[in-house]
Short mmCIF file of C-alpha atoms in Angstrom, two decimals:
data_model
loop_
_atom_site.label_atom_id
_atom_site.label_comp_id
_atom_site.label_asym_id
_atom_site.label_seq_id
_atom_site.Cartn_x
_atom_site.Cartn_y
_atom_site.Cartn_z
CA MET A 1491 -14.04 17.50 28.46
CA LYS A 1492 -16.40 19.69 26.56
CA LYS A 1493 -18.65 17.94 24.09
CA ILE A 1494 -19.58 19.39 20.73
CA SER A 1495 -22.88 18.46 19.14
CA VAL A 1496 -23.20 17.98 15.43
CA ARG A 1497 -26.19 17.21 13.29
CA THR A 1498 -25.80 15.26 10.09
CA SER A 1499 -27.74 15.64 6.88
CA ASP A 1500 -30.35 13.07 7.89
CA GLY A 1501 -31.17 14.73 11.15
CA GLN A 1502 -29.18 12.54 13.52
CA GLU A 1503 -27.18 14.15 16.27
CA PHE A 1504 -23.80 13.08 17.54
CA GLU A 1505 -21.61 14.24 20.36
CA LEU A 1506 -17.91 14.61 19.89
CA GLU A 1507 -15.29 15.43 22.43
CA GLU A 1508 -13.96 18.88 21.81
CA ASN A 1509 -10.35 17.94 21.07
CA LEU A 1510 -11.47 15.38 18.53
CA ALA A 1511 -13.95 17.69 16.93
CA MET A 1512 -11.18 20.22 16.47
CA GLU A 1513 -9.31 17.71 14.29
CA SER A 1514 -11.80 18.66 11.64
CA ALA A 1515 -10.79 21.96 10.11
CA THR A 1516 -14.35 22.61 9.05
CA ILE A 1517 -15.81 22.05 12.50
CA LYS A 1518 -13.04 24.13 14.02
CA THR A 1519 -13.88 27.04 11.73
CA SER A 1520 -17.54 26.78 12.66
CA LEU A 1521 -16.69 26.66 16.35
CA ASP A 1522 -14.55 29.74 16.04
CA ALA A 1523 -17.32 31.58 14.27
CA PHE A 1524 -20.21 30.53 16.49
CA SER A 1525 -20.83 29.70 20.11
CA ARG A 1526 -19.71 26.30 21.33
CA ASP A 1527 -23.11 25.58 22.72
CA ASP A 1528 -24.75 25.61 19.34
CA ILE A 1529 -25.27 22.46 17.39
CA ILE A 1530 -23.11 22.43 14.32
CA LEU A 1531 -24.96 21.54 11.15
CA LEU A 1532 -23.17 19.30 8.73
CA PRO A 1533 -25.37 19.12 5.65
CA ASN A 1534 -22.75 17.27 3.65
CA VAL A 1535 -22.21 14.54 6.18
CA ASN A 1536 -24.31 11.44 6.46
CA SER A 1537 -24.92 9.65 9.74
CA TRP A 1538 -23.18 6.45 8.74
CA GLU A 1539 -20.16 8.47 7.72
CA MET A 1540 -20.20 10.17 11.11
CA VAL A 1541 -20.32 6.77 12.78
CA LYS A 1542 -17.24 5.71 10.82
CA ILE A 1543 -15.41 8.88 11.71
CA ILE A 1544 -16.18 8.50 15.38
CA GLU A 1545 -15.00 4.88 15.15
CA PHE A 1546 -11.73 6.15 13.78
CA PHE A 1547 -11.28 8.69 16.56
CA THR A 1548 -12.14 6.13 19.20
CA LYS A 1549 -9.61 3.70 17.84
CA VAL A 1550 -6.91 6.34 17.65
CA GLN A 1551 -7.60 7.32 21.25
CA GLU A 1552 -7.37 3.70 22.33
CA LEU A 1553 -4.05 3.30 20.62
CA GLU A 1554 -2.78 6.59 22.01
CA THR A 1555 -3.63 5.54 25.53
CA LYS A 1556 -2.12 2.13 25.02
CA PHE A 1557 1.12 3.18 23.42
CA GLY A 1558 1.47 6.69 24.72
CA VAL A 1559 2.06 8.17 21.29
CA LYS A 1560 0.18 11.13 19.89
CA PHE A 1561 -0.86 9.72 16.53
CA MET A 1562 -2.65 12.70 15.22
CA GLU A 1563 0.31 14.89 15.90
CA LYS A 1564 3.12 12.58 14.97
CA LYS A 1565 1.28 10.69 12.25
CA GLU A 1566 2.72 7.43 13.47
CA GLY A 1567 2.12 5.38 10.38
CA ARG A 1568 2.62 1.87 11.67
CA PHE A 1569 -0.38 1.68 13.97
CA LEU A 1570 -2.61 3.61 11.71
CA GLU A 1571 -1.78 1.13 8.96
CA ALA A 1572 -3.02 -1.69 11.14
CA PHE A 1573 -6.19 0.23 11.75
CA GLN A 1574 -6.49 1.00 8.08
CA ALA A 1575 -6.69 -2.72 7.33
CA GLU A 1576 -9.65 -3.02 9.71
CA PHE A 1577 -11.34 -0.02 8.21
CA ASP A 1578 -10.97 -1.48 4.79
CA LYS A 1579 -12.96 -4.63 5.48
CA ASP A 1580 -16.51 -3.47 5.63
CA LEU A 1581 -16.43 -0.54 3.25
CA SER A 1582 -17.53 -1.03 -0.31
CA ASP A 1583 -15.85 1.02 -3.03
CA ASP A 1584 -18.78 3.39 -3.23
CA ASN A 1585 -18.92 3.75 0.54
CA LEU A 1586 -15.23 4.48 0.64
CA TYR A 1587 -15.55 7.09 -2.06
CA CYS A 1588 -18.39 8.83 -0.23
CA LEU A 1589 -16.44 8.73 2.99
CA LEU A 1590 -13.51 10.27 1.19
CA TRP A 1591 -15.71 13.18 0.03
CA THR A 1592 -16.95 13.72 3.53
CA VAL A 1593 -13.59 13.57 5.23
CA ASP A 1594 -12.23 15.98 2.65
CA TYR A 1595 -15.12 18.31 3.38
CA LEU A 1596 -14.51 18.03 7.11
CA GLY A 1597 -10.78 18.53 6.64
CA ILE A 1598 -9.51 15.70 8.84
CA GLU A 1599 -6.02 15.38 7.48
CA VAL A 1600 -4.82 12.12 9.01
CA LEU A 1601 -7.94 10.17 8.16
CA LEU A 1602 -7.97 11.66 4.68
CA GLU A 1603 -4.46 10.43 4.04
CA ASN A 1604 -5.38 6.92 5.13
CA LEU A 1605 -8.52 6.87 3.04
CA CYS A 1606 -6.60 8.10 0.01
CA HIS A 1607 -4.17 5.23 0.45
CA LEU A 1608 -7.07 2.79 0.65
CA MET A 1609 -8.81 4.25 -2.36
CA ALA A 1610 -5.57 4.18 -4.34
CA GLU A 1611 -5.21 0.48 -3.49
CA ARG A 1612 -8.71 -0.16 -4.71
CA THR A 1613 -8.21 1.62 -8.02
CA LYS A 1614 -5.31 -0.68 -8.74
CA ASN A 1615 -7.58 -3.50 -9.73
CA LYS A 1616 -10.08 -1.52 -11.71
CA THR A 1617 -10.55 -1.07 -15.41
CA VAL A 1618 -10.90 2.43 -16.81
CA GLU A 1619 -14.63 1.95 -17.27
CA SER A 1620 -15.27 0.78 -13.73
CA CYS A 1621 -13.25 3.76 -12.48
CA ARG A 1622 -15.63 5.99 -14.38
CA ASN A 1623 -18.61 4.33 -12.75
CA LEU A 1624 -17.09 4.45 -9.33
CA PHE A 1625 -16.12 8.10 -9.46
CA GLY A 1626 -19.22 9.12 -11.33
CA VAL A 1627 -17.37 10.86 -14.11
CA GLN A 1628 -18.37 11.21 -17.69
CA HIS A 1629 -16.40 9.84 -20.56
CA ASP A 1630 -15.74 13.06 -22.42
CA TYR A 1631 -13.02 12.10 -24.85
CA THR A 1632 -13.43 12.44 -28.59
CA PRO A 1633 -12.31 9.35 -30.51
CA GLU A 1634 -9.31 11.29 -31.81
CA GLU A 1635 -8.24 12.34 -28.33
CA GLU A 1636 -8.65 8.82 -27.07
CA ALA A 1637 -6.50 7.44 -29.87
CA GLU A 1638 -3.86 10.04 -29.12
CA ILE A 1639 -3.68 9.05 -25.45
CA ARG A 1640 -3.38 5.39 -26.28
CA GLU A 1641 -0.60 6.23 -28.72
CA ASP A 1642 1.31 8.28 -26.19
CA TYR A 1643 1.24 5.50 -23.62
CA SER A 1644 1.24 2.49 -25.87
CA TRP A 1645 4.49 1.34 -24.27
CA ALA A 1646 2.66 0.88 -20.98
CA PHE A 1647 -0.53 -0.76 -22.10
CA GLU A 1648 0.49 -2.95 -24.92
CA GLY A 1649 2.84 -5.85 -25.11
CA PRO A 1650 3.00 -9.03 -23.06
CA GLU A 1651 1.15 -9.06 -19.79
CA ILE A 1652 3.24 -9.78 -16.75
CA GLU A 1653 2.15 -12.87 -14.87
CA GLU A 1654 1.74 -12.48 -11.13
CA MET B 746 -22.31 19.62 -8.12
CA GLU B 747 -23.92 16.32 -7.31
CA ILE B 748 -24.35 16.68 -3.57
CA PRO B 749 -27.94 18.05 -3.49
CA GLN B 750 -29.23 14.98 -5.31
CA PHE B 751 -27.32 12.76 -2.95
CA LEU B 752 -28.86 14.46 0.08
CA GLU B 753 -32.35 14.28 -1.34
CA TYR B 754 -32.05 10.56 -1.53
CA GLN B 755 -30.72 10.31 1.99
CA GLU B 756 -33.60 12.22 3.50
CA HIS B 757 -36.02 9.58 2.33
CA GLU B 758 -33.89 6.97 3.96
CA ALA B 759 -33.58 8.83 7.25
CA VAL B 760 -36.19 6.72 9.01
CA ASP B 761 -34.56 3.44 8.09
CA ASN B 762 -31.03 4.56 8.88
CA SER B 763 -31.40 4.83 12.60
CA ALA B 764 -32.49 1.21 12.83
CA GLN B 765 -29.56 -0.05 10.87
CA LYS B 766 -26.22 -0.92 12.37
CA VAL B 767 -24.62 -1.74 9.05
CA PRO B 768 -23.59 1.37 7.17
CA ILE B 769 -26.15 2.16 4.55
CA LEU B 770 -24.94 1.83 1.05
CA PRO B 771 -25.20 5.03 -0.86
CA SER B 772 -24.27 3.29 -4.07
CA ASP B 773 -27.79 3.67 -5.42
CA ALA B 774 -27.50 7.35 -4.78
CA ILE B 775 -24.31 7.47 -6.74
CA LYS B 776 -25.82 5.68 -9.70
CA GLU B 777 -28.67 8.14 -9.71
CA LYS B 778 -26.20 10.96 -10.04
CA GLN B 779 -25.56 12.18 -13.49
CA ALA B 780 -21.99 11.60 -14.47
CA GLY B 781 -20.17 14.89 -14.34
CA PRO B 782 -16.74 16.30 -13.67
CA PRO B 783 -14.80 14.44 -10.99
CA HIS B 784 -14.98 15.49 -7.39
CA GLU B 785 -11.90 17.24 -6.07
CA ALA B 786 -11.26 14.49 -3.52
CA LEU B 787 -10.42 12.28 -6.46
CA PHE B 788 -7.42 14.40 -7.32
CA LEU B 789 -5.99 13.71 -3.90
CA ILE B 790 -5.79 10.03 -4.71
CA LEU B 791 -3.56 10.69 -7.70
CA THR B 792 -0.51 11.30 -5.56
CA TYR B 793 -0.85 7.84 -4.02
CA LEU B 794 -1.05 5.92 -7.26
CA PRO B 795 1.79 3.91 -8.71
CA LEU B 796 2.78 4.78 -12.24
CA PHE B 797 0.65 2.25 -14.09
CA GLU B 798 -2.55 3.34 -12.39
CA LEU B 799 -1.62 6.98 -12.83
CA LEU B 800 -1.30 6.49 -16.56
CA ALA B 801 -4.59 4.60 -16.62
CA MET B 802 -6.27 7.57 -14.95
CA ASN B 803 -5.38 9.59 -18.01
CA GLN B 804 -7.95 7.62 -19.93
CA VAL B 805 -10.85 8.07 -17.58
CA CYS B 806 -11.84 11.60 -18.58
CA THR B 807 -10.33 14.87 -19.77
CA SER B 808 -10.35 16.55 -16.35
CA LEU B 809 -8.37 13.72 -14.85
CA ARG B 810 -6.03 13.71 -17.80
CA ASP B 811 -5.37 17.40 -17.29
CA ALA B 812 -4.98 16.92 -13.55
CA VAL B 813 -2.54 14.10 -14.04
CA ASN B 814 -0.46 15.86 -16.63
CA LYS B 815 -0.41 19.38 -15.31
CA ASP B 816 -0.14 18.71 -11.63
CA VAL B 817 3.47 18.21 -10.63
CA LEU B 818 2.41 16.67 -7.32
CA SER B 819 1.25 13.45 -9.02
CA TRP B 820 4.73 12.96 -10.45
CA LEU B 821 6.86 13.52 -7.37
CA ASN B 822 6.65 9.92 -6.20
CA ILE B 823 7.18 7.53 -9.05
CA ILE B 824 6.51 3.90 -8.23
CA VAL B 825 7.06 1.43 -11.02
CA ASP B 826 5.67 -1.93 -10.09
CA LYS B 827 4.90 -5.32 -11.63
CA ALA B 828 2.73 -4.08 -14.46
CA LEU B 829 5.41 -1.83 -15.91
CA SER B 830 8.70 -3.00 -14.49
CA LEU B 831 9.88 -4.87 -17.55
CA LYS B 832 8.51 -2.29 -19.96
CA LEU B 833 10.40 0.63 -18.51
CA SER B 834 13.42 1.68 -20.53
CA ASP B 835 15.91 4.46 -19.79
CA GLU B 836 14.23 6.70 -22.32
CA ILE B 837 10.75 6.25 -20.90
CA LEU B 838 12.09 6.70 -17.39
CA MET B 839 13.60 10.03 -18.40
CA LYS B 840 10.33 11.14 -19.95
CA ILE B 841 8.31 10.22 -16.88
CA THR B 842 10.68 11.72 -14.33
CA SER B 843 10.94 14.97 -16.26
CA LYS B 844 7.33 15.66 -15.35
CA ALA B 845 8.50 16.30 -11.80
CA ASN B 846 10.33 19.41 -12.98
CA GLY B 847 13.41 18.52 -10.98
CA ARG B 848 11.52 17.97 -7.73
CA LEU B 849 11.28 14.18 -7.76
CA ARG B 850 11.19 12.85 -4.21
CA THR B 851 10.69 9.09 -4.47
CA LEU B 852 11.93 6.89 -7.25
CA ALA B 853 10.86 3.28 -6.78
CA LEU B 854 11.87 1.01 -9.63
CA MET B 855 10.88 -2.47 -8.55
CA ASN B 856 12.51 -5.19 -10.70
CA CYS B 857 13.09 -2.79 -13.58
CA ALA B 858 15.68 -4.90 -15.31
CA LYS B 859 16.06 -2.67 -18.37
CA ILE B 860 17.28 0.39 -16.53
CA THR B 861 21.01 1.01 -16.91
CA ASP B 862 23.54 2.97 -14.89
CA ASN B 863 23.41 5.79 -17.43
CA GLY B 864 19.65 5.97 -17.27
CA LEU B 865 19.73 6.20 -13.49
CA GLN B 866 22.51 8.77 -13.52
CA GLN B 867 20.58 11.03 -15.88
CA VAL B 868 17.57 10.97 -13.59
CA VAL B 869 19.49 11.78 -10.41
CA GLU B 870 21.38 14.59 -12.11
CA GLN B 871 18.09 16.19 -13.07
CA ASN B 872 16.47 15.49 -9.69
CA PRO B 873 18.93 16.15 -6.88
CA LEU B 874 16.26 16.27 -4.19
CA ILE B 875 15.43 12.57 -4.31
CA SER B 876 14.99 11.27 -0.76
CA LYS B 877 13.98 7.67 -1.45
CA LEU B 878 15.72 5.61 -4.09
CA TYR B 879 14.38 2.07 -4.39
CA LEU B 880 16.06 -0.14 -6.97
CA PRO B 881 15.46 -3.73 -5.86
CA ALA B 882 16.38 -6.34 -8.49
CA CYS B 883 17.21 -3.74 -11.13
CA THR B 884 19.66 -6.15 -12.60
CA GLY B 885 20.74 -3.78 -15.34
CA LEU B 886 22.47 -1.65 -12.71
CA THR B 887 25.92 -2.20 -11.25
CA PRO B 888 27.11 -1.38 -7.73
CA GLU B 889 29.42 1.25 -9.21
CA GLY B 890 26.50 2.85 -11.01
CA VAL B 891 24.50 3.00 -7.80
CA ILE B 892 27.42 4.49 -5.88
CA ARG B 893 27.88 7.12 -8.58
CA ALA B 894 24.20 8.04 -8.37
CA VAL B 895 24.25 8.20 -4.57
CA LYS B 896 27.37 10.37 -4.67
CA THR B 897 25.67 12.75 -7.10
CA LEU B 898 22.70 13.02 -4.77
CA SER B 899 25.01 13.55 -1.83
CA ASP B 900 26.94 16.31 -3.60
CA HIS B 901 23.97 18.20 -4.93
CA GLY B 902 20.68 17.79 -3.10
CA HIS B 903 21.92 15.99 0.03
CA CYS B 904 18.40 14.76 0.73
CA LEU B 905 18.72 11.01 0.24
CA LYS B 906 17.27 9.18 3.23
CA SER B 907 16.89 5.58 2.15
CA ILE B 908 17.84 3.14 -0.59
CA MET B 909 16.92 -0.40 -1.60
CA ILE B 910 19.42 -2.38 -3.64
CA ASN B 911 18.74 -6.03 -2.86
CA GLY B 912 18.91 -8.02 -6.07
CA ILE B 913 21.52 -5.94 -7.84
CA TYR B 914 24.39 -8.25 -8.70
CA ASN B 915 27.90 -8.27 -7.27
CA ILE B 916 27.49 -5.98 -4.32
CA ASN B 917 30.37 -6.54 -1.92
CA LYS B 918 31.28 -5.20 1.51
CA GLN B 919 33.28 -2.27 0.17
CA HIS B 920 30.33 -1.14 -1.91
CA LEU B 921 28.10 -1.45 1.11
CA GLU B 922 30.45 0.55 3.29
CA THR B 923 30.73 3.32 0.72
CA LEU B 924 26.96 3.57 0.37
CA GLU B 925 26.44 3.49 4.12
CA SER B 926 28.90 6.30 4.66
CA TYR B 927 27.14 8.54 2.13
CA LEU B 928 23.76 7.74 3.63
CA HIS B 929 24.79 8.21 7.25
CA GLU B 930 26.23 11.55 6.33
CA MET B 931 22.95 12.60 4.77
CA ASN B 932 20.97 11.29 7.72
CA LEU B 933 22.87 12.93 10.56
CA ASP B 934 19.86 14.85 11.77
CA ALA B 935 17.65 11.78 11.81
CA LYS B 936 17.77 9.48 14.80
CA LYS B 937 20.56 7.08 13.95
CA GLU B 938 19.21 3.53 14.03
CA GLN B 939 21.55 0.67 14.60
CA PRO B 940 21.13 -2.15 12.11
CA GLY B 941 18.54 -4.53 13.46
CA SER B 942 16.97 -2.02 15.82
CA TRP B 943 13.87 -2.05 13.68
CA PRO B 944 13.53 -5.74 12.91
CA LEU B 945 13.26 -6.97 9.36
CA LEU B 946 10.55 -9.59 9.43
CA LEU B 947 10.01 -11.87 6.48
CA LEU B 948 6.24 -11.53 6.43
CA GLU B 949 6.27 -7.76 6.72
CA TYR B 950 8.78 -7.60 3.94
CA MET B 951 6.76 -9.84 1.63
CA ASP B 952 3.67 -7.86 2.39
CA SER B 953 5.18 -4.47 1.76
CA PRO B 954 8.85 -4.42 0.76
CA THR B 955 9.21 -0.67 1.06
CA PHE B 956 7.48 -0.26 4.41
CA ARG B 957 10.56 0.01 6.63
CA HIS B 958 12.13 2.46 4.25
CA ASP B 959 9.03 4.58 3.80
CA LYS B 960 8.69 5.00 7.54
CA GLY B 961 12.32 5.95 7.96
CA HIS B 962 13.25 2.91 10.05
CA THR B 963 16.17 1.92 7.90
CA ILE B 964 18.47 3.57 5.41
CA ILE B 965 19.62 0.56 3.42
CA ASP B 966 18.14 -2.89 2.96
CA LEU B 967 21.38 -4.87 2.92
CA GLU B 968 23.76 -5.84 5.69
CA VAL B 969 26.63 -8.17 6.29
CA CYS B 970 25.07 -11.43 7.47
CA PRO B 971 26.39 -12.21 10.98
CA LYS B 972 26.60 -15.87 10.08
CA CYS B 973 28.06 -16.13 6.59
CA ASP B 974 29.65 -12.69 6.31
CA GLU B 975 28.07 -12.09 2.90
CA VAL B 976 26.19 -8.95 1.87
CA ARG B 977 22.52 -9.94 2.06
CA MET B 978 19.15 -9.02 3.50
CA VAL B 979 19.28 -10.11 7.13
CA PHE B 980 16.00 -11.15 8.69
CA ASP B 981 14.99 -11.20 12.34
CA CYS B 982 12.81 -13.73 14.05
CA PRO B 983 9.24 -12.67 14.79
CA ARG B 984 9.21 -14.82 17.92
CA TRP B 985 10.35 -13.15 21.12
CA ALA B 986 12.30 -16.18 22.24
CA CYS B 987 12.58 -18.68 19.49
CA LYS B 988 14.02 -22.15 19.97
CA ARG B 989 17.25 -21.19 18.30
CA MET B 990 17.78 -18.30 20.68
CA ILE B 991 17.08 -20.42 23.72
CA GLU B 992 19.12 -23.42 22.68
CA ARG B 993 22.12 -21.42 21.67
CA SER B 994 21.78 -18.75 24.36
CA MET B 995 21.62 -15.97 21.83
CA THR B 996 19.89 -12.67 22.25
CA ARG B 997 18.75 -12.50 18.68
CA CYS B 998 18.01 -14.83 15.84
CA ARG B 999 19.29 -13.01 12.80
CA GLY B 1000 20.60 -14.23 9.53
CA CYS B 1001 20.15 -14.15 5.78
CA ARG B 1002 17.76 -16.55 4.09
CA PHE B 1003 20.55 -18.95 3.25
CA CYS B 1004 21.75 -19.18 6.84
CA ILE B 1005 18.44 -19.31 8.65
CA LEU B 1006 15.51 -21.01 6.99
CA ARG B 1007 12.23 -19.31 7.70
CA CYS B 1008 8.65 -20.48 7.61
CA GLN B 1009 6.80 -18.90 4.73
CA GLU B 1010 3.65 -18.65 6.80
CA CYS B 1011 4.87 -17.04 10.02
CA GLY B 1012 8.41 -15.96 9.25
CA GLY B 1013 9.80 -17.84 12.25
CA CYS B 1014 13.05 -19.74 12.01
CA VAL B 1015 12.89 -23.42 11.10
CA ASP B 1016 15.43 -26.01 12.12
CA SER B 1017 16.70 -28.08 9.20
CA GLN B 1018 15.44 -31.21 10.97
CA GLU B 1019 11.89 -30.00 11.30
CA ILE B 1020 11.23 -28.57 7.89
CA GLU B 1021 7.82 -29.23 6.51
CA GLU B 1022 7.08 -28.57 2.88
CA ALA B 1023 4.07 -26.97 1.29
CA VAL B 1024 2.63 -27.98 -2.07
CA CYS B 1025 4.35 -24.97 -3.57
CA ALA B 1026 7.68 -26.25 -2.14
CA HIS B 1027 7.85 -23.35 0.33
CA ILE B 1028 9.16 -24.13 3.78
CA LEU B 1029 6.85 -24.29 6.76
CA CYS B 1030 7.47 -24.73 10.46
CA SER B 1031 5.72 -27.62 12.18
CA ASP B 1032 3.28 -25.37 14.04
CA CYS B 1033 2.05 -23.73 10.86
CA TRP B 1034 2.01 -27.06 9.06
CA LEU B 1035 -0.24 -28.47 11.75
CA HIS B 1036 -2.92 -25.84 11.59
CA LEU B 1037 -3.09 -25.35 7.82
CA PRO B 1038 -5.66 -27.34 5.83
CA LYS B 1039 -4.10 -30.08 3.75
CA CYS B 1040 -4.59 -31.75 0.41
CA ASN B 1041 -6.83 -34.82 0.53
CA PHE B 1042 -4.25 -36.87 -1.35
CA CYS B 1043 -0.72 -35.88 -0.43
CA ASN B 1044 -1.46 -34.25 2.93
CA LYS B 1045 0.54 -31.16 2.11
CA PRO B 1046 -0.80 -27.68 2.83
CA TYR B 1047 -0.46 -24.53 0.78
CA CYS B 1048 1.26 -21.45 2.14
CA LYS B 1049 -1.00 -18.39 2.23
CA GLN B 1050 0.61 -16.94 -0.88
CA HIS B 1051 -0.47 -19.85 -3.06
CA VAL B 1052 -3.64 -20.96 -1.38
CA ASP B 1053 -5.69 -19.89 -4.41
CA ASN B 1054 -4.14 -22.68 -6.47
CA LYS B 1055 -6.14 -25.30 -4.67
CA CYS B 1056 -8.71 -27.32 -6.57
CA CYS B 1057 -11.99 -28.46 -5.14
CA THR B 1058 -13.67 -31.67 -6.12
CA SER B 1059 -17.39 -31.92 -5.94
CA GLY B 1060 -18.79 -34.20 -3.30
CA SER B 1061 -15.86 -34.04 -0.92
CA THR B 1062 -14.77 -31.66 1.77
CA GLY B 1063 -11.36 -30.12 1.84
CA PHE B 1064 -9.36 -29.66 -1.30
CA VAL B 1065 -7.01 -31.33 -3.71
CA CYS B 1066 -3.77 -29.62 -4.57
CA GLU B 1067 -3.01 -28.81 -8.19
CA VAL B 1068 -0.31 -31.48 -8.39
CA CYS B 1069 -2.54 -34.29 -7.18
CA TYR B 1070 -5.41 -32.93 -9.22
CA ALA B 1071 -3.36 -33.21 -12.38
CA LYS B 1072 -1.99 -36.60 -11.40
CA TYR B 1073 -5.05 -38.41 -10.14
CA ILE B 1074 -8.11 -36.63 -11.33
CA VAL B 1075 -7.52 -35.01 -14.68
CA ASN B 1076 -5.45 -37.81 -16.12
CA LEU B 1077 -7.76 -40.66 -15.22
CA PRO B 1078 -10.17 -40.90 -18.13
CA SER B 1079 -13.49 -42.61 -17.50
CA ILE B 1080 -12.84 -43.76 -13.96
CA VAL B 1081 -15.13 -42.13 -11.50
CA GLU B 1082 -13.51 -39.37 -9.56
CA TYR B 1083 -12.12 -40.39 -6.22
CA VAL B 1084 -14.93 -40.86 -3.82
CA ASP B 1085 -15.73 -39.01 -0.67
CA PHE B 1086 -13.28 -39.02 2.15
#
């Protein structure tokens, strides 16, 4: 199996098997444009992110061999969900967000979907302010606009809190 | 675009990174970034958010507000959960679902007791392409109302793949048959699963009630219980060969929660003679009871759902359950707290 070499933003090099590398739309485009012997530069990808991505591919391969199902093709949710739970454990919110950026950049659809699910779960417990901090967005509402929004959705945010 | 700053920071760290096995935390890098417009990856998350969180996103910044309101994709899968279930009225439901411009795909109203048959009917008439209709414990609905809605979807969009109706009152076998016939007709192309072919396990269900439906493993959550002949949710045993199966030479251990008691911790069946009780009054099997930590006073464990209710006393190992805590520790005035065990 042909190996593709990639270099991340911090100068580390990784080798990916060709079929896995092709799961990334971005890498695939680069491979189509340039020779397969060249190292692909990934200036927007960090080495720890690459490690995580390779971990994901390795796990998927393991599961595919074990169960004989092509996950990437069939998007077999059940096993990927189990893997998702593992993935979730050692990623902080910021880490997860950065990984999401990177996977979006690389265009790895299946992983992106899973990370979106995870990120959505995490936002569930966050206040508006902590969401702003996490996503690095600016609070750009005028007081009038803010009041208008609260008014529009007052039915959702006011009233008795539901006990768990 | 914030990426250049991010990279700059990383280059300084390059030397340290290779030595580390733990992923480096770029959170400092993020804080150094100036807050700006949200990254496009963020917009992807919107489609996965339940309704409450989606509405909260409106308040984060104007770009997100615009994304949420103008992008139809965020409104195609409406999930109304705990935070909003009792606040959702017919009128608000109509307003929310109209944002899908007739293309609503999933409507999940979990315990939305205020929704009526008319409210539901209006929504399905405007959105014939609904493929998942989850209405568990929407006690304002009637079986006839649900049938009418399912018929409308069958006549117009013909896309309905799966429904959840457990908790709606007065559903009988005729209702169930009618609904099943509509659904089977709409699912002819899909691999037809026999009831019970994808097991319904108590723990999986408690963890994620919609999982089986989302993955297309079942079309309706109710069945006729093989034991009592009532229309109920029928659970399978997670154990390959449970005691019940062996003793009674059965191939499967299936029954509703009234017919077969199940351990809250593992979902396995529990014989009425070997029931153990948790502090929270949930049933446990003897195996689970044995390995769970127990209260220092009453020797009862908590099930995993309620384990956060335990109280710890200083100076002793283990824990005291809330009941014993209230009885023996809080209510005893100046007496020294119970000593170490």
